[in-house]
mmCIF file of C-alpha atoms in Angstrom:
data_model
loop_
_atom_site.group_PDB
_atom_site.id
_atom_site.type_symbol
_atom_site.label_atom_id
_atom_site.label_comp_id
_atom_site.label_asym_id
_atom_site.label_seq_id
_atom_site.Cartn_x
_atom_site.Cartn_y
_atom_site.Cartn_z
ATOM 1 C CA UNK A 1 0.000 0.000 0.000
ATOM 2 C CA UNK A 2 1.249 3.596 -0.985
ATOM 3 C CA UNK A 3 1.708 6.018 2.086
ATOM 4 C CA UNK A 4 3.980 8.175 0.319
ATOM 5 C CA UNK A 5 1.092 11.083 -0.322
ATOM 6 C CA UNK A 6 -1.618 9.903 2.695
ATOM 7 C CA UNK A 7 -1.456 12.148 5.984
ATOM 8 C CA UNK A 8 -0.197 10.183 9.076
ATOM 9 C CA UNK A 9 -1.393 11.751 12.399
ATOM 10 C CA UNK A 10 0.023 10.691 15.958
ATOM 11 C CA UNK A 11 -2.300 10.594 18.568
ATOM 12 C CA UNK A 12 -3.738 9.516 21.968
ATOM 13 C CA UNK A 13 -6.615 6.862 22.111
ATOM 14 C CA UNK A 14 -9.222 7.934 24.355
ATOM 15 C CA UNK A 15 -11.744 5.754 23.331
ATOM 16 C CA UNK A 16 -12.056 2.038 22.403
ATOM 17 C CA UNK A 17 -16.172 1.628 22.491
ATOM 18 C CA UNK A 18 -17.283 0.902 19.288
ATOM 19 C CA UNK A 19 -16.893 -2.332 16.823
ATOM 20 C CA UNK A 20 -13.316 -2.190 15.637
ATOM 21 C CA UNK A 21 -12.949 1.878 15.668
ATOM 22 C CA UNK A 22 -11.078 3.765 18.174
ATOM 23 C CA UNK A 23 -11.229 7.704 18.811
ATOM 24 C CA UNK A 24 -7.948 9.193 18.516
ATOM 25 C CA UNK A 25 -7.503 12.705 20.103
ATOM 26 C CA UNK A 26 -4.205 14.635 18.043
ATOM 27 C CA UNK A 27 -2.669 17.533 19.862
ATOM 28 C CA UNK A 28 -1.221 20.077 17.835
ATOM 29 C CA UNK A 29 0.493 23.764 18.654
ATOM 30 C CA UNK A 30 -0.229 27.098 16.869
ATOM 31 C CA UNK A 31 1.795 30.419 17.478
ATOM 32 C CA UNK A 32 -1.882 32.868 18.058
ATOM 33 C CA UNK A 33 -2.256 35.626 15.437
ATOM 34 C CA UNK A 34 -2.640 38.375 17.716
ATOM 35 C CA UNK A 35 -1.392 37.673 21.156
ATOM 36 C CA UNK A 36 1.532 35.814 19.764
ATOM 37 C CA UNK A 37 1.563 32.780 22.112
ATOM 38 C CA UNK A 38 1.562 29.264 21.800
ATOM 39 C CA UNK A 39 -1.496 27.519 22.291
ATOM 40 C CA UNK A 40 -2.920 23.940 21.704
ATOM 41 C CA UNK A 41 -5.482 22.587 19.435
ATOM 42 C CA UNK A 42 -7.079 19.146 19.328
ATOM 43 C CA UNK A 43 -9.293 17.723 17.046
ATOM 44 C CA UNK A 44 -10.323 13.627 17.631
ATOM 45 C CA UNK A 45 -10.344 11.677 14.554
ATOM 46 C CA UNK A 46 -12.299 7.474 14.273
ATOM 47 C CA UNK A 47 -9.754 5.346 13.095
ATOM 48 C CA UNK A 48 -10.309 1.827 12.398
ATOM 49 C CA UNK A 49 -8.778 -0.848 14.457
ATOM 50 C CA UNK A 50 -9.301 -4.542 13.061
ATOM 51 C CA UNK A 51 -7.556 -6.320 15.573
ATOM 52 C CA UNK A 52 -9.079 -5.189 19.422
ATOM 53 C CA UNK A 53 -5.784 -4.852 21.179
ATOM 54 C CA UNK A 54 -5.934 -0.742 21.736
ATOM 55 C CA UNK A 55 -6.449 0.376 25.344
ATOM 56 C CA UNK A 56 -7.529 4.198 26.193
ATOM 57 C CA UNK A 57 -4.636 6.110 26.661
ATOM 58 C CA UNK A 58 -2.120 4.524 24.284
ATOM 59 C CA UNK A 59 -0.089 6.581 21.770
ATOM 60 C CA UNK A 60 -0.638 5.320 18.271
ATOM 61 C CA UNK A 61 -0.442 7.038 15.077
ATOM 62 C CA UNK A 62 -2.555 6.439 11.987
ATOM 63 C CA UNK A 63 -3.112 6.850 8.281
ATOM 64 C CA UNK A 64 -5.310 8.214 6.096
ATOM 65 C CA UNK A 65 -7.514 6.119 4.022
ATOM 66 C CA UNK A 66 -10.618 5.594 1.924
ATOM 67 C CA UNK A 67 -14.064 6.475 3.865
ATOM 68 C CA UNK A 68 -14.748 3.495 6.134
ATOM 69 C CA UNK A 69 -18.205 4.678 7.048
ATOM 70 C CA UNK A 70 -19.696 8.062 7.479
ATOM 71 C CA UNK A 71 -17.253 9.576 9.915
ATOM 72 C CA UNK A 72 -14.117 6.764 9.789
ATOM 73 C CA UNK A 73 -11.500 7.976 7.346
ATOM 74 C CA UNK A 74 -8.786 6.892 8.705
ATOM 75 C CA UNK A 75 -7.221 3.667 10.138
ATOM 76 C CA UNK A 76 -4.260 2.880 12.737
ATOM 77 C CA UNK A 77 -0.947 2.203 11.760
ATOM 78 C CA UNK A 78 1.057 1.213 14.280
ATOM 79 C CA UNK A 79 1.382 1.902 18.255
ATOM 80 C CA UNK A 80 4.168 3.846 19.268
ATOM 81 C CA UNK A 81 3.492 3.718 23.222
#
């Protein structure tokens, strides 16, 4: 499979609920326009998880891919912690 042009995210599971799909919250910093200090964003993405072995709180990163469903568009590629 080509990853050469897909977006890779790392992340933190923080929640292993559903069938096969985990929720993966990805921290990232900005500089603010106007005050001029560094703040965080987060944004949680569903990434799909065939094998169950994820637990909340694990650092994993993951892959974009082809829509899984109506919200799942991308999948995990590996844990990292």
């Amino acid at each position: 499979m080509d990853t050469a042009n897909r977006k890779v995210r790392e992340g933190v599971v923080v929640s292993t609920k559903m069938q096969k799909t985990v929720t993966v919250k990805v921290e990232r910093t900005i500089r603010h326009p106007e005050f001029d200090k560094v703040v965080k964003r987060a944004k949680k993405y569903y990434a799909h998880n065939e094998n169950l072995d994820l637990q909340v709180g694990q650092k994993v990163r993951i892959v974009e891919t082809r829509p899984l469903s109506k919200l799942k568009r991308w999948r995990v590629l590996e844990i990292l912690a």
